[in-house]
Amino acid sequence: MDNSPDVHICEVAPRDGLQNLDVIVPTGAKCELISAIVAAGVSEVDAGSFVPATVVPQFGDVGAVVAHALTHKSTTIGAVVPNVKGAERALAAGVNSMYFVISASETHNRANVRRTIEEQLEAFRVVRARINAQKAPERPHLVGAVATAFGCSMEGDVSEAAVCRLVQGFAEAGADEIGLADTVGYGTPTQVKRIVRAVRNETGPKMMLRLHLHDTLGAGLANVVAGLEADVRRFDAAVSGLGGCPFAPGARGNIVTEDLVFMLERMGLSTGIDLDRLMATREILARHVEQKHLTGHLHEAGIPRVLRRVA
């Protein structure tokens, strides 16, 4: 019997949640956070980013953090790789999944990685070849992540055609999965459904899709529902709503994992995640992260006693 949950959630707080903070979270705290997330039943964790510490000091310890994360054998441990060198480091570390990000907005992509979209796609092809050269059991899952798929803080609207061109490039280069990211949180439910369906038409029904949503303008959970209605069952989220985009100053972070789990379970969709244990991760973060960075409706209001049994 298939006991997999109805909805798969990847926890991104250890990477996307921490990368823009103005304080360096100690390595031990990052490891403690990942262990607590795994203990809550989360089956995939984005543990860090293989970028130079001179660019993102938060990830100067990514090797140690990923090594700890990989001790949790039942959980998929992934990392962002911005280029071929980062991918080679991730391969050497033994990650289970790689997230290779390219923006659908040319301006955002140049600002983010200092390359054109086509230059990034060529790097993605090289990474695919590097992975294919590994022995089959050691090949990580490769996600082609489309940033700014629902809008850009620099260009404004991003066309459906631009998103589909990048998706096509990822698919032709051998992506195992496509992620659509609302990097700056400008997306709306109608837009999410429209773009997801356009991408489905581009890739066919067999390509795995996920949504990475932000809550900048308060539409995050509404966009999850839109994704569900478009048959997406894989979502990224961050405990306590950590995160944001450096090119959207002041923007709120990722959708809140705790709120997402509560909503999905109330909708009758299983996640496999223990909400009480997930809520407890706030205590770890609060020791190192200012309260202003920690959000979440459940944390603010509490879970009403009459709704404690959310299944």
Tab-separated table of C-alpha atoms in Angstrom:
chain	number	residue	atom	x	y	z
A	1	MET	CA	0.000	0.000	0.000
A	2	ASP	CA	1.239	3.513	-0.863
A	3	ASN	CA	1.523	5.489	2.384
A	4	SER	CA	3.040	8.604	0.826
A	5	PRO	CA	1.376	11.890	1.808
A	6	ASP	CA	-1.030	13.728	-0.461
A	7	VAL	CA	1.224	16.793	-0.535
A	8	HIS	CA	5.027	16.862	-0.455
A	9	ILE	CA	6.649	19.779	1.375
A	10	CYS	CA	10.310	20.744	1.066
A	11	GLU	CA	11.583	22.812	3.994
A	12	VAL	CA	13.759	25.690	2.774
A	13	ALA	CA	14.417	27.680	5.964
A	14	PRO	CA	18.020	26.414	6.396
A	15	ARG	CA	18.864	27.873	2.977
A	16	ASP	CA	16.399	30.422	1.570
A	17	GLY	CA	15.263	31.355	5.050
A	18	LEU	CA	18.727	32.201	6.357
A	19	GLN	CA	20.588	33.472	3.313
A	20	ASN	CA	19.557	37.136	3.575
A	21	LEU	CA	19.746	37.576	7.345
A	22	ASP	CA	22.116	40.206	8.699
A	23	VAL	CA	23.291	37.796	11.407
A	24	ILE	CA	25.283	34.587	10.931
A	25	VAL	CA	23.449	31.695	12.558
A	26	PRO	CA	25.930	29.315	14.275
A	27	THR	CA	26.602	26.002	12.579
A	28	GLY	CA	25.355	24.069	15.593
A	29	ALA	CA	22.044	25.934	15.524
A	30	LYS	CA	21.588	25.202	11.818
A	31	CYS	CA	22.222	21.515	12.463
A	32	GLU	CA	19.833	21.537	15.429
A	33	LEU	CA	17.175	23.195	13.268
A	34	ILE	CA	17.546	20.607	10.504
A	35	SER	CA	17.331	17.740	13.000
A	36	ALA	CA	14.149	19.221	14.490
A	37	ILE	CA	12.623	19.673	11.031
A	38	VAL	CA	13.409	16.070	10.128
A	39	ALA	CA	12.013	14.845	13.488
A	40	ALA	CA	8.746	16.603	12.613
A	41	GLY	CA	8.406	14.350	9.570
A	42	VAL	CA	9.554	16.651	6.765
A	43	SER	CA	10.875	14.433	3.989
A	44	GLU	CA	12.969	16.968	2.032
A	45	VAL	CA	15.216	19.761	3.318
A	46	ASP	CA	17.037	22.446	1.338
A	47	ALA	CA	20.084	22.538	3.614
A	48	GLY	CA	22.232	25.273	2.096
A	49	SER	CA	23.810	26.833	-0.951
A	50	PHE	CA	27.187	26.033	-2.454
A	51	VAL	CA	28.209	29.610	-3.111
A	52	PRO	CA	31.486	31.330	-2.135
A	53	ALA	CA	31.478	32.514	1.467
A	54	THR	CA	32.689	35.882	0.199
A	55	VAL	CA	29.363	36.242	-1.637
A	56	VAL	CA	27.030	34.793	1.014
A	57	PRO	CA	28.858	34.511	4.368
A	58	GLN	CA	25.890	32.641	5.860
A	59	PHE	CA	26.975	29.557	3.900
A	60	GLY	CA	30.637	29.509	4.802
A	61	ASP	CA	29.827	26.369	6.785
A	62	VAL	CA	27.648	24.699	4.132
A	63	GLY	CA	29.896	21.632	3.985
A	64	ALA	CA	29.528	20.922	7.689
A	65	VAL	CA	25.794	21.624	7.686
A	66	VAL	CA	25.137	19.359	4.699
A	67	ALA	CA	27.307	16.612	6.212
A	68	HIS	CA	25.146	16.729	9.344
A	69	ALA	CA	21.925	16.827	7.331
A	70	LEU	CA	22.962	13.743	5.371
A	71	THR	CA	23.111	11.704	8.581
A	72	HIS	CA	19.296	11.736	8.383
A	73	LYS	CA	19.070	8.890	5.896
A	74	SER	CA	15.283	8.902	5.520
A	75	THR	CA	15.206	12.525	4.343
A	76	THR	CA	16.136	13.964	0.952
A	77	ILE	CA	18.842	16.561	1.505
A	78	GLY	CA	19.270	19.164	-1.191
A	79	ALA	CA	21.251	22.328	-1.874
A	80	VAL	CA	21.217	25.223	-4.304
A	81	VAL	CA	24.018	25.326	-6.873
A	82	PRO	CA	24.459	28.567	-8.861
A	83	ASN	CA	27.087	27.288	-11.280
A	84	VAL	CA	29.251	24.326	-12.291
A	85	LYS	CA	31.774	24.855	-9.497
A	86	GLY	CA	28.984	24.873	-6.922
A	87	ALA	CA	27.559	21.692	-8.427
A	88	GLU	CA	30.926	19.965	-8.208
A	89	ARG	CA	31.148	20.887	-4.517
A	90	ALA	CA	27.622	19.582	-3.970
A	91	LEU	CA	28.455	16.321	-5.751
A	92	ALA	CA	31.529	15.880	-3.575
A	93	ALA	CA	29.386	16.503	-0.489
A	94	GLY	CA	26.962	13.775	-1.574
A	95	VAL	CA	23.694	15.743	-1.694
A	96	ASN	CA	20.551	13.885	-2.732
A	97	SER	CA	19.133	16.786	-4.721
A	98	MET	CA	20.416	19.906	-6.479
A	99	TYR	CA	18.394	23.030	-7.175
A	100	PHE	CA	19.835	24.984	-10.115
A	101	VAL	CA	18.235	28.421	-10.303
A	102	ILE	CA	17.778	30.571	-13.423
A	103	SER	CA	15.529	33.634	-13.499
A	104	ALA	CA	12.925	34.017	-16.238
A	105	SER	CA	13.687	37.755	-15.983
A	106	GLU	CA	16.944	38.509	-17.807
A	107	THR	CA	17.589	41.549	-15.593
A	108	HIS	CA	17.078	39.579	-12.387
A	109	ASN	CA	19.259	36.731	-13.625
A	110	ARG	CA	22.138	39.083	-14.409
A	111	ALA	CA	21.793	40.726	-10.992
A	112	ASN	CA	21.575	37.385	-9.194
A	113	VAL	CA	24.339	35.363	-10.866
A	114	ARG	CA	25.986	37.837	-13.265
A	115	ARG	CA	25.196	35.732	-16.302
A	116	THR	CA	22.668	35.724	-19.099
A	117	ILE	CA	19.884	33.160	-19.116
A	118	GLU	CA	21.519	31.314	-21.999
A	119	GLU	CA	24.886	31.242	-20.207
A	120	GLN	CA	23.150	29.754	-17.172
A	121	LEU	CA	21.388	27.159	-19.313
A	122	GLU	CA	24.742	26.106	-20.752
A	123	ALA	CA	26.072	25.706	-17.212
A	124	PHE	CA	23.005	23.609	-16.384
A	125	ARG	CA	23.799	21.316	-19.326
A	126	VAL	CA	27.326	20.860	-17.975
A	127	VAL	CA	25.947	20.050	-14.522
A	128	ARG	CA	23.609	17.467	-16.070
A	129	ALA	CA	26.585	15.843	-17.757
A	130	ARG	CA	28.569	15.830	-14.492
A	131	ILE	CA	25.676	14.092	-12.740
A	132	ASN	CA	25.262	11.569	-15.554
A	133	ALA	CA	28.935	10.669	-15.186
A	134	GLN	CA	28.285	9.474	-11.621
A	135	LYS	CA	27.298	5.907	-10.815
A	136	ALA	CA	23.517	5.590	-10.951
A	137	PRO	CA	22.920	5.244	-7.183
A	138	GLU	CA	25.023	8.369	-6.545
A	139	ARG	CA	23.268	10.664	-9.014
A	140	PRO	CA	21.376	13.460	-7.257
A	141	HIS	CA	17.933	14.573	-8.374
A	142	LEU	CA	18.326	17.709	-10.513
A	143	VAL	CA	15.718	20.452	-10.251
A	144	GLY	CA	15.597	23.247	-12.793
A	145	ALA	CA	14.235	26.145	-10.748
A	146	VAL	CA	12.635	29.064	-12.587
A	147	ALA	CA	13.001	32.206	-10.449
A	148	THR	CA	10.738	35.247	-10.995
A	149	ALA	CA	8.214	33.005	-12.752
A	150	PHE	CA	5.319	35.174	-11.546
A	151	GLY	CA	6.868	38.638	-11.583
A	152	CYS	CA	10.099	40.540	-11.029
A	153	SER	CA	10.971	43.487	-8.774
A	154	MET	CA	13.139	44.856	-11.600
A	155	GLU	CA	11.129	44.170	-14.757
A	156	GLY	CA	7.627	43.933	-13.317
A	157	ASP	CA	5.501	41.457	-15.249
A	158	VAL	CA	7.285	38.412	-16.649
A	159	SER	CA	5.623	36.939	-19.708
A	160	GLU	CA	4.242	33.437	-19.834
A	161	ALA	CA	6.329	32.935	-22.975
A	162	ALA	CA	9.550	33.787	-21.118
A	163	VAL	CA	8.716	31.264	-18.407
A	164	CYS	CA	7.885	28.566	-20.949
A	165	ARG	CA	11.081	29.187	-22.937
A	166	LEU	CA	13.159	28.640	-19.826
A	167	VAL	CA	11.134	25.592	-18.839
A	168	GLN	CA	11.684	24.170	-22.305
A	169	GLY	CA	15.420	24.793	-21.961
A	170	PHE	CA	15.515	22.997	-18.627
A	171	ALA	CA	13.468	20.067	-19.937
A	172	GLU	CA	15.569	19.651	-23.077
A	173	ALA	CA	18.738	19.750	-20.957
A	174	GLY	CA	17.497	16.868	-18.802
A	175	ALA	CA	15.940	18.343	-15.661
A	176	ASP	CA	14.359	15.714	-13.415
A	177	GLU	CA	11.909	18.273	-12.045
A	178	ILE	CA	10.852	21.857	-12.733
A	179	GLY	CA	10.323	24.342	-9.922
A	180	LEU	CA	8.363	27.546	-10.478
A	181	ALA	CA	9.321	30.251	-7.993
A	182	ASP	CA	7.396	33.366	-7.044
A	183	THR	CA	10.688	34.869	-5.937
A	184	VAL	CA	9.351	38.294	-4.956
A	185	GLY	CA	5.798	37.240	-4.110
A	186	TYR	CA	3.910	39.117	-6.813
A	187	GLY	CA	1.874	36.136	-8.030
A	188	THR	CA	-1.917	35.801	-7.906
A	189	PRO	CA	-4.046	32.643	-7.880
A	190	THR	CA	-5.314	33.129	-11.430
A	191	GLN	CA	-1.772	33.723	-12.655
A	192	VAL	CA	-0.457	30.650	-10.838
A	193	LYS	CA	-3.064	28.416	-12.453
A	194	ARG	CA	-2.488	29.928	-15.890
A	195	ILE	CA	1.287	29.573	-15.810
A	196	VAL	CA	1.272	26.090	-14.274
A	197	ARG	CA	-1.085	24.906	-17.011
A	198	ALA	CA	1.063	26.534	-19.705
A	199	VAL	CA	4.139	24.805	-18.283
A	200	ARG	CA	2.278	21.476	-18.201
A	201	ASN	CA	1.468	21.923	-21.875
A	202	GLU	CA	5.159	22.597	-22.521
A	203	THR	CA	6.587	19.642	-20.605
A	204	GLY	CA	3.840	17.039	-20.789
A	205	PRO	CA	2.215	15.273	-17.831
A	206	LYS	CA	5.231	13.208	-16.752
A	207	MET	CA	7.469	16.103	-15.688
A	208	MET	CA	7.457	16.631	-11.920
A	209	LEU	CA	6.518	20.189	-10.908
A	210	ARG	CA	6.844	22.132	-7.657
A	211	LEU	CA	5.954	25.637	-6.518
A	212	HIS	CA	8.195	27.884	-4.427
A	213	LEU	CA	5.965	30.672	-3.123
A	214	HIS	CA	6.591	33.849	-1.161
A	215	ASP	CA	4.084	35.856	0.858
A	216	THR	CA	5.197	39.392	-0.017
A	217	LEU	CA	1.695	40.670	-0.789
A	218	GLY	CA	-0.204	38.187	1.367
A	219	ALA	CA	-1.285	35.818	-1.402
A	220	GLY	CA	1.013	32.915	-0.523
A	221	LEU	CA	-1.506	30.367	0.780
A	222	ALA	CA	-4.096	31.415	-1.811
A	223	ASN	CA	-1.481	30.637	-4.430
A	224	VAL	CA	-0.959	27.207	-2.860
A	225	VAL	CA	-4.667	26.476	-3.311
A	226	ALA	CA	-4.412	27.636	-6.920
A	227	GLY	CA	-1.476	25.280	-7.393
A	228	LEU	CA	-3.469	22.415	-5.921
A	229	GLU	CA	-6.312	23.182	-8.325
A	230	ALA	CA	-3.761	22.988	-11.151
A	231	ASP	CA	-2.658	19.536	-9.879
A	232	VAL	CA	0.634	20.568	-8.243
A	233	ARG	CA	1.384	18.502	-5.150
A	234	ARG	CA	4.916	19.640	-4.314
A	235	PHE	CA	5.618	22.904	-2.466
A	236	ASP	CA	8.525	24.692	-0.795
A	237	ALA	CA	7.991	26.512	2.508
A	238	ALA	CA	9.995	27.852	5.459
A	239	VAL	CA	9.364	27.471	9.181
A	240	SER	CA	8.422	30.817	10.753
A	241	GLY	CA	8.169	32.304	7.259
A	242	LEU	CA	11.878	33.025	7.059
A	243	GLY	CA	13.363	34.326	3.852
A	244	GLY	CA	12.914	36.926	1.177
A	245	CYS	CA	14.672	38.227	-1.888
A	246	PRO	CA	17.626	40.663	-1.729
A	247	PHE	CA	16.163	42.423	-4.769
A	248	ALA	CA	12.852	43.088	-2.994
A	249	PRO	CA	13.900	44.927	0.186
A	250	GLY	CA	11.389	44.717	3.021
A	251	ALA	CA	9.441	41.889	1.425
A	252	ARG	CA	8.079	39.120	3.595
A	253	GLY	CA	9.608	35.708	3.270
A	254	ASN	CA	8.537	32.278	2.132
A	255	ILE	CA	5.119	30.894	2.901
A	256	VAL	CA	5.058	29.638	6.488
A	257	THR	CA	5.447	25.863	6.732
A	258	GLU	CA	3.405	25.653	9.942
A	259	ASP	CA	0.489	27.585	8.411
A	260	LEU	CA	0.733	25.539	5.216
A	261	VAL	CA	0.637	22.209	7.047
A	262	PHE	CA	-2.329	23.337	9.143
A	263	MET	CA	-4.275	24.509	6.094
A	264	LEU	CA	-3.582	21.383	4.057
A	265	GLU	CA	-4.527	19.015	6.876
A	266	ARG	CA	-7.732	21.001	7.499
A	267	MET	CA	-8.469	20.552	3.791
A	268	GLY	CA	-8.182	16.795	4.255
A	269	LEU	CA	-4.766	16.493	2.567
A	270	SER	CA	-2.068	14.571	4.406
A	271	THR	CA	1.475	15.945	4.708
A	272	GLY	CA	3.123	13.370	6.976
A	273	ILE	CA	4.294	16.218	9.240
A	274	ASP	CA	3.765	16.491	12.999
A	275	LEU	CA	2.545	20.064	13.482
A	276	ASP	CA	3.378	20.312	17.190
A	277	ARG	CA	6.989	19.282	16.546
A	278	LEU	CA	7.194	21.679	13.628
A	279	MET	CA	5.914	24.546	15.787
A	280	ALA	CA	8.710	23.826	18.277
A	281	THR	CA	11.357	24.809	15.701
A	282	ARG	CA	10.491	28.426	16.536
A	283	GLU	CA	12.343	28.036	19.852
A	284	ILE	CA	15.587	27.212	18.039
A	285	LEU	CA	15.276	30.145	15.664
A	286	ALA	CA	14.309	32.618	18.379
A	287	ARG	CA	17.679	32.135	20.100
A	288	HIS	CA	19.537	33.489	17.081
A	289	VAL	CA	17.093	35.412	14.859
A	290	GLU	CA	15.310	38.666	15.687
A	291	GLN	CA	11.578	38.403	16.283
A	292	LYS	CA	10.874	40.750	13.362
A	293	HIS	CA	12.045	38.028	10.960
A	294	LEU	CA	9.731	35.350	12.409
A	295	THR	CA	6.166	35.271	11.134
A	296	GLY	CA	3.233	32.867	11.047
A	297	HIS	CA	-0.465	33.051	11.849
A	298	LEU	CA	-0.401	29.942	14.032
A	299	HIS	CA	2.440	31.347	16.094
A	300	GLU	CA	0.572	34.609	16.547
A	301	ALA	CA	-2.906	33.235	17.229
A	302	GLY	CA	-2.213	29.715	18.469
A	303	ILE	CA	-4.106	26.666	17.273
A	304	PRO	CA	-7.709	26.890	18.523
A	305	ARG	CA	-8.394	24.051	20.942
A	306	VAL	CA	-11.417	22.900	18.966
A	307	LEU	CA	-9.184	22.541	15.891
A	308	ARG	CA	-6.277	20.743	17.560
A	309	ARG	CA	-7.096	17.595	15.632
A	310	VAL	CA	-6.419	18.960	12.174
A	311	ALA	CA	-6.589	15.684	10.248
